Amino acid sequence: MPIEQRGDASVVTHALAKDELTKLRDVDTEQVAFRKGLVRLGRICGYEIIDGRFETEYAEVQTPLTTTMGERVKGLDDVVIVNILRAATPFVEGLLKAFPRARQGVISASRDESAGMDDDGEFPISVEYEKMPDLGPEDTVIVADPMLATGSTMCTVLEHIRSQDVDPERLVVLSAVAAPPGVVRVAEQFPDVDLLTVAIDEELDDDGYIVPGLGDAGDRAFRTN
Ligand code: URA
């Protein structure tokens, strides 16, 4: 099974996804390899989403020799990928290799780390920029963020998406690594969301970082620290 249900989330179990994630976790993986690894992981996850969540239909095709029946994936023209700036950018680049015709939304939502986590394990989130395409009922919307930690950022982004008052056909949240509190928060607040990740890690530390995790995905991809 390439995508397995584990409680409130589903896990992408493709061997190459695990392999890429292991390299991303490695503290010795430097910026370029880290960024390229996120791109590769996004592409693998994209293929797995197509395989596990999309239907195919039979279609007649004319080969150079004869006509035969083939299969086409349905719905690939109705995909919206939402890039949560900034760590999702390389992850989205990979997803776009699987969904080259996707419309794209961008939302800059970041947690105020200087404020720290509150008693409910949440961070204040500031949204500074948002540009979303108009959504339709036939759309598959994939919201990408490599790290689903407390779930505060993701829930804020999902509220913005829901404010369009359109129920897309599928709303997928995709992360590389998720922490249990983030999975629970998103599942409780958005029970109809399809929560996909490559790994569900053990816990969050006091600063809201996922343990074992892979550190700060944005800083490692953009070399800002
Ligand atoms: N964001 C990150 O980049 N890493 C974490 O562990 C948590 C949030």
mmCIF file of C-alpha atoms and ligand atoms in Angstrom:
data_model
loop_
_atom_site.group_PDB
_atom_site.id
_atom_site.type_symbol
_atom_site.label_atom_id
_atom_site.label_comp_id
_atom_site.label_asym_id
_atom_site.label_seq_id
_atom_site.Cartn_x
_atom_site.Cartn_y
_atom_site.Cartn_z
ATOM 1 C CA MET A 1 0.000 0.000 0.000
ATOM 2 C CA PRO A 2 1.728 3.225 -1.090
ATOM 3 C CA ILE A 3 -0.470 5.397 1.177
ATOM 4 C CA GLU A 4 -1.475 3.902 4.539
ATOM 5 C CA GLN A 5 -4.012 5.264 6.996
ATOM 6 C CA ARG A 6 -2.499 5.811 10.468
ATOM 7 C CA GLY A 7 -5.074 7.283 12.810
ATOM 8 C CA ASP A 8 -6.054 10.766 11.678
ATOM 9 C CA ALA A 9 -3.357 10.929 8.991
ATOM 10 C CA SER A 10 -2.240 8.861 6.018
ATOM 11 C CA VAL A 11 1.410 8.052 5.454
ATOM 12 C CA VAL A 12 3.172 7.941 2.090
ATOM 13 C CA THR A 13 5.159 4.718 2.427
ATOM 14 C CA HIS A 14 6.981 4.625 -0.920
ATOM 15 C CA ALA A 15 10.545 3.399 -0.334
ATOM 16 C CA LEU A 16 12.010 6.407 -2.172
ATOM 17 C CA ALA A 17 10.008 8.821 0.001
ATOM 18 C CA LYS A 18 11.519 7.221 3.101
ATOM 19 C CA ASP A 19 14.964 7.347 1.519
ATOM 20 C CA GLU A 20 14.659 11.059 0.655
ATOM 21 C CA LEU A 21 13.326 11.902 4.094
ATOM 22 C CA THR A 22 16.229 10.103 5.760
ATOM 23 C CA LYS A 23 18.675 12.267 3.780
ATOM 24 C CA LEU A 24 16.724 15.389 4.713
ATOM 25 C CA ARG A 25 16.895 14.465 8.386
ATOM 26 C CA ASP A 26 20.681 14.089 8.247
ATOM 27 C CA VAL A 27 22.354 17.105 9.846
ATOM 28 C CA ASP A 28 25.220 16.756 7.327
ATOM 29 C CA THR A 29 22.947 17.260 4.314
ATOM 30 C CA GLU A 30 23.924 20.728 3.133
ATOM 31 C CA GLN A 31 21.737 23.400 1.561
ATOM 32 C CA VAL A 32 21.771 22.357 -2.090
ATOM 33 C CA ALA A 33 21.262 18.662 -1.347
ATOM 34 C CA PHE A 34 18.550 19.571 1.154
ATOM 35 C CA ARG A 35 16.672 21.754 -1.316
ATOM 36 C CA LYS A 36 16.956 19.179 -4.115
ATOM 37 C CA GLY A 37 15.827 16.474 -1.695
ATOM 38 C CA LEU A 38 12.680 18.451 -0.890
ATOM 39 C CA VAL A 39 12.009 18.807 -4.622
ATOM 40 C CA ARG A 40 12.409 15.055 -5.142
ATOM 41 C CA LEU A 41 10.217 14.283 -2.141
ATOM 42 C CA GLY A 42 7.511 16.614 -3.467
ATOM 43 C CA ARG A 43 7.571 14.831 -6.815
ATOM 44 C CA ILE A 44 7.327 11.365 -5.226
ATOM 45 C CA CYS A 45 4.442 12.505 -3.006
ATOM 46 C CA GLY A 46 2.725 13.997 -6.041
ATOM 47 C CA TYR A 47 2.917 10.693 -7.914
ATOM 48 C CA GLU A 48 1.639 8.859 -4.851
ATOM 49 C CA ILE A 49 -1.287 11.266 -4.492
ATOM 50 C CA ILE A 50 -2.186 10.629 -8.127
ATOM 51 C CA ASP A 51 -1.910 6.882 -7.647
ATOM 52 C CA GLY A 52 -3.791 6.788 -4.351
ATOM 53 C CA ARG A 53 -6.398 9.516 -4.694
ATOM 54 C CA PHE A 54 -7.210 10.009 -8.382
ATOM 55 C CA GLU A 55 -9.316 7.838 -10.647
ATOM 56 C CA THR A 56 -8.488 6.756 -14.161
ATOM 57 C CA GLU A 57 -10.786 6.322 -17.120
ATOM 58 C CA TYR A 58 -10.452 4.187 -20.211
ATOM 59 C CA ALA A 59 -9.605 6.070 -23.359
ATOM 60 C CA GLU A 60 -9.148 4.853 -26.899
ATOM 61 C CA VAL A 61 -5.756 5.711 -28.335
ATOM 62 C CA GLN A 62 -4.446 5.459 -31.856
ATOM 63 C CA THR A 63 -0.931 3.975 -31.913
ATOM 64 C CA PRO A 64 1.187 4.022 -35.093
ATOM 65 C CA LEU A 65 -0.089 0.453 -35.699
ATOM 66 C CA THR A 66 -3.673 0.230 -34.467
ATOM 67 C CA THR A 67 -6.188 1.554 -31.979
ATOM 68 C CA THR A 68 -6.176 0.254 -28.431
ATOM 69 C CA MET A 69 -7.585 1.107 -25.014
ATOM 70 C CA GLY A 70 -5.434 3.038 -22.604
ATOM 71 C CA GLU A 71 -6.127 4.797 -19.307
ATOM 72 C CA ARG A 72 -6.009 8.468 -18.457
ATOM 73 C CA VAL A 73 -5.945 10.086 -15.027
ATOM 74 C CA LYS A 74 -9.093 12.111 -14.394
ATOM 75 C CA GLY A 75 -9.029 15.541 -12.815
ATOM 76 C CA LEU A 76 -5.454 16.639 -13.489
ATOM 77 C CA ASP A 77 -6.675 19.918 -14.986
ATOM 78 C CA ASP A 78 -8.512 20.766 -11.772
ATOM 79 C CA VAL A 79 -5.635 20.827 -9.320
ATOM 80 C CA VAL A 80 -4.643 23.763 -7.140
ATOM 81 C CA ILE A 81 -1.371 23.672 -5.196
ATOM 82 C CA VAL A 82 -1.004 26.065 -2.292
ATOM 83 C CA ASN A 83 2.525 27.106 -1.389
ATOM 84 C CA ILE A 84 2.900 28.209 2.226
ATOM 85 C CA LEU A 85 5.886 30.518 2.097
ATOM 86 C CA ARG A 86 8.606 29.926 2.416
ATOM 87 C CA ALA A 87 9.689 26.368 3.321
ATOM 88 C CA ALA A 88 7.128 24.815 0.977
ATOM 89 C CA THR A 89 8.696 26.382 -2.124
ATOM 90 C CA PRO A 90 11.054 23.491 -3.077
ATOM 91 C CA PHE A 91 8.435 20.934 -1.995
ATOM 92 C CA VAL A 92 5.924 22.621 -4.336
ATOM 93 C CA GLU A 93 8.489 22.659 -7.148
ATOM 94 C CA GLY A 94 8.523 18.857 -6.865
ATOM 95 C CA LEU A 95 4.739 18.602 -6.706
ATOM 96 C CA LEU A 96 4.521 20.640 -9.902
ATOM 97 C CA LYS A 97 6.502 17.945 -11.719
ATOM 98 C CA ALA A 98 3.640 15.568 -10.946
ATOM 99 C CA PHE A 99 0.934 18.207 -11.545
ATOM 100 C CA PRO A 100 2.433 20.452 -14.254
ATOM 101 C CA ARG A 101 -0.908 22.047 -15.135
ATOM 102 C CA ALA A 102 -1.877 22.922 -11.554
ATOM 103 C CA ARG A 103 -3.088 26.410 -10.699
ATOM 104 C CA GLN A 104 -1.119 27.832 -7.815
ATOM 105 C CA GLY A 105 -1.944 29.735 -4.684
ATOM 106 C CA VAL A 106 0.616 31.421 -2.452
ATOM 107 C CA ILE A 107 0.169 32.362 1.159
ATOM 108 C CA SER A 108 2.788 33.789 3.441
ATOM 109 C CA ALA A 109 1.849 32.511 6.878
ATOM 110 C CA SER A 110 4.462 32.289 9.555
ATOM 111 C CA ARG A 111 4.520 31.696 13.238
ATOM 112 C CA ASP A 112 5.789 34.362 15.583
ATOM 113 C CA GLU A 113 8.520 32.362 17.268
ATOM 114 C CA SER A 114 9.511 35.262 19.513
ATOM 115 C CA ALA A 115 6.073 35.022 21.169
ATOM 116 C CA GLY A 116 6.658 31.338 21.978
ATOM 117 C CA MET A 117 4.065 28.581 22.232
ATOM 118 C CA ASP A 118 1.040 29.352 24.395
ATOM 119 C CA ASP A 119 -0.445 26.943 26.954
ATOM 120 C CA ASP A 120 -2.533 25.282 24.251
ATOM 121 C CA GLY A 121 0.606 24.553 22.207
ATOM 122 C CA GLU A 122 -0.219 27.200 19.600
ATOM 123 C CA PHE A 123 1.764 30.063 18.068
ATOM 124 C CA PRO A 124 0.376 33.400 16.928
ATOM 125 C CA ILE A 125 0.348 33.313 13.117
ATOM 126 C CA SER A 126 0.814 36.317 10.882
ATOM 127 C CA VAL A 127 -0.424 36.279 7.289
ATOM 128 C CA GLU A 128 1.338 38.917 5.223
ATOM 129 C CA TYR A 129 0.457 37.993 1.651
ATOM 130 C CA GLU A 130 -2.135 35.825 -0.023
ATOM 131 C CA LYS A 131 -2.954 35.199 -3.676
ATOM 132 C CA MET A 132 -5.284 32.320 -4.349
ATOM 133 C CA PRO A 133 -6.985 31.286 -7.577
ATOM 134 C CA ASP A 134 -10.774 31.054 -7.453
ATOM 135 C CA LEU A 135 -11.643 27.531 -6.381
ATOM 136 C CA GLY A 136 -14.270 25.315 -7.985
ATOM 137 C CA PRO A 137 -16.240 22.323 -6.671
ATOM 138 C CA GLU A 138 -14.318 19.962 -8.950
ATOM 139 C CA ASP A 139 -10.889 21.031 -7.678
ATOM 140 C CA THR A 140 -8.340 18.998 -5.773
ATOM 141 C CA VAL A 141 -6.559 21.484 -3.525
ATOM 142 C CA ILE A 142 -3.184 20.388 -2.154
ATOM 143 C CA VAL A 143 -1.826 22.546 0.650
ATOM 144 C CA ALA A 144 1.888 21.898 1.058
ATOM 145 C CA ASP A 145 4.082 22.569 4.053
ATOM 146 C CA PRO A 146 7.029 20.250 4.741
ATOM 147 C CA MET A 147 6.634 20.559 8.519
ATOM 148 C CA LEU A 148 3.288 20.111 10.267
ATOM 149 C CA ALA A 149 4.312 20.949 13.816
ATOM 150 C CA THR A 150 1.693 22.561 16.091
ATOM 151 C CA GLY A 151 -0.803 22.870 13.231
ATOM 152 C CA SER A 152 -1.277 26.609 13.966
ATOM 153 C CA THR A 153 0.008 27.721 10.544
ATOM 154 C CA MET A 154 -1.881 25.032 8.658
ATOM 155 C CA CYS A 155 -5.199 25.753 10.411
ATOM 156 C CA THR A 156 -4.810 29.469 9.624
ATOM 157 C CA VAL A 157 -4.189 28.667 5.956
ATOM 158 C CA LEU A 158 -7.135 26.250 5.836
ATOM 159 C CA GLU A 159 -9.397 28.959 7.308
ATOM 160 C CA HIS A 160 -8.331 31.274 4.474
ATOM 161 C CA ILE A 161 -9.082 28.574 1.903
ATOM 162 C CA ARG A 162 -12.479 27.844 3.471
ATOM 163 C CA SER A 163 -13.321 31.558 3.400
ATOM 164 C CA GLN A 164 -13.906 31.173 -0.359
ATOM 165 C CA ASP A 165 -17.138 29.336 0.537
ATOM 166 C CA VAL A 166 -16.488 26.648 -2.056
ATOM 167 C CA ASP A 167 -16.212 22.989 -1.144
ATOM 168 C CA PRO A 168 -13.512 21.586 -3.421
ATOM 169 C CA GLU A 169 -13.770 17.930 -4.366
ATOM 170 C CA ARG A 170 -10.685 17.153 -2.251
ATOM 171 C CA LEU A 171 -8.665 19.177 0.212
ATOM 172 C CA VAL A 172 -5.302 17.544 0.831
ATOM 173 C CA VAL A 173 -2.747 18.694 3.401
ATOM 174 C CA LEU A 174 0.706 17.388 2.537
ATOM 175 C CA SER A 175 3.722 17.462 4.807
ATOM 176 C CA ALA A 176 7.054 15.656 4.897
ATOM 177 C CA VAL A 177 7.086 15.341 8.676
ATOM 178 C CA ALA A 178 4.156 15.754 11.035
ATOM 179 C CA ALA A 179 3.990 15.872 14.819
ATOM 180 C CA PRO A 180 1.055 14.307 16.691
ATOM 181 C CA PRO A 181 -0.275 17.636 18.104
ATOM 182 C CA GLY A 182 -0.413 19.130 14.590
ATOM 183 C CA VAL A 183 -2.189 16.073 13.196
ATOM 184 C CA VAL A 184 -4.768 16.193 16.004
ATOM 185 C CA ARG A 185 -5.351 19.955 15.673
ATOM 186 C CA VAL A 186 -5.899 19.844 11.906
ATOM 187 C CA ALA A 187 -8.070 16.707 12.115
ATOM 188 C CA GLU A 188 -10.249 18.227 14.856
ATOM 189 C CA GLN A 189 -10.705 21.598 13.190
ATOM 190 C CA PHE A 190 -10.964 20.293 9.607
ATOM 191 C CA PRO A 191 -12.269 16.714 9.813
ATOM 192 C CA ASP A 192 -12.896 16.464 6.073
ATOM 193 C CA VAL A 193 -9.270 17.243 5.157
ATOM 194 C CA ASP A 194 -7.148 14.408 3.741
ATOM 195 C CA LEU A 195 -3.999 14.649 5.857
ATOM 196 C CA LEU A 196 -0.946 13.105 4.169
ATOM 197 C CA THR A 197 2.617 12.959 5.432
ATOM 198 C CA VAL A 198 5.756 10.918 4.931
ATOM 199 C CA ALA A 199 6.411 10.460 8.667
ATOM 200 C CA ILE A 200 4.651 11.065 11.953
ATOM 201 C CA ASP A 201 7.363 11.874 14.456
ATOM 202 C CA GLU A 202 7.380 11.535 18.224
ATOM 203 C CA GLU A 203 6.824 14.976 19.652
ATOM 204 C CA LEU A 204 7.418 18.720 19.701
ATOM 205 C CA ASP A 205 10.096 20.310 21.826
ATOM 206 C CA ASP A 206 9.421 23.384 23.984
ATOM 207 C CA ASP A 207 10.160 25.677 21.027
ATOM 208 C CA GLY A 208 7.646 23.927 18.778
ATOM 209 C CA TYR A 209 10.229 22.002 16.742
ATOM 210 C CA ILE A 210 9.486 18.465 15.650
ATOM 211 C CA VAL A 211 11.630 15.771 17.305
ATOM 212 C CA PRO A 212 13.463 13.918 15.795
ATOM 213 C CA GLY A 213 12.383 16.063 12.806
ATOM 214 C CA LEU A 214 14.884 17.648 10.466
ATOM 215 C CA GLY A 215 15.403 21.065 12.020
ATOM 216 C CA ASP A 216 14.155 24.272 10.456
ATOM 217 C CA ALA A 217 13.235 23.339 6.884
ATOM 218 C CA GLY A 218 13.170 26.954 5.678
ATOM 219 C CA ASP A 219 16.539 27.817 7.170
ATOM 220 C CA ARG A 220 18.143 24.664 5.762
ATOM 221 C CA ALA A 221 16.706 25.162 2.264
ATOM 222 C CA PHE A 222 17.398 28.909 2.099
ATOM 223 C CA ARG A 223 20.586 28.935 4.261
ATOM 224 C CA THR A 224 19.357 31.691 6.489
ATOM 225 C CA ASN A 225 20.999 30.285 9.599
HETATM 226 N N1 URA B 1 9.098 24.242 11.188
HETATM 227 C C1 URA B 1 10.265 23.668 10.843
HETATM 228 O O1 URA B 1 10.888 24.033 9.862
HETATM 229 N N2 URA B 1 10.727 22.655 11.606
HETATM 230 C C2 URA B 1 10.061 22.191 12.690
HETATM 231 O O2 URA B 1 10.532 21.248 13.327
HETATM 232 C C3 URA B 1 8.848 22.815 13.030
HETATM 233 C C4 URA B 1 8.387 23.834 12.261
#
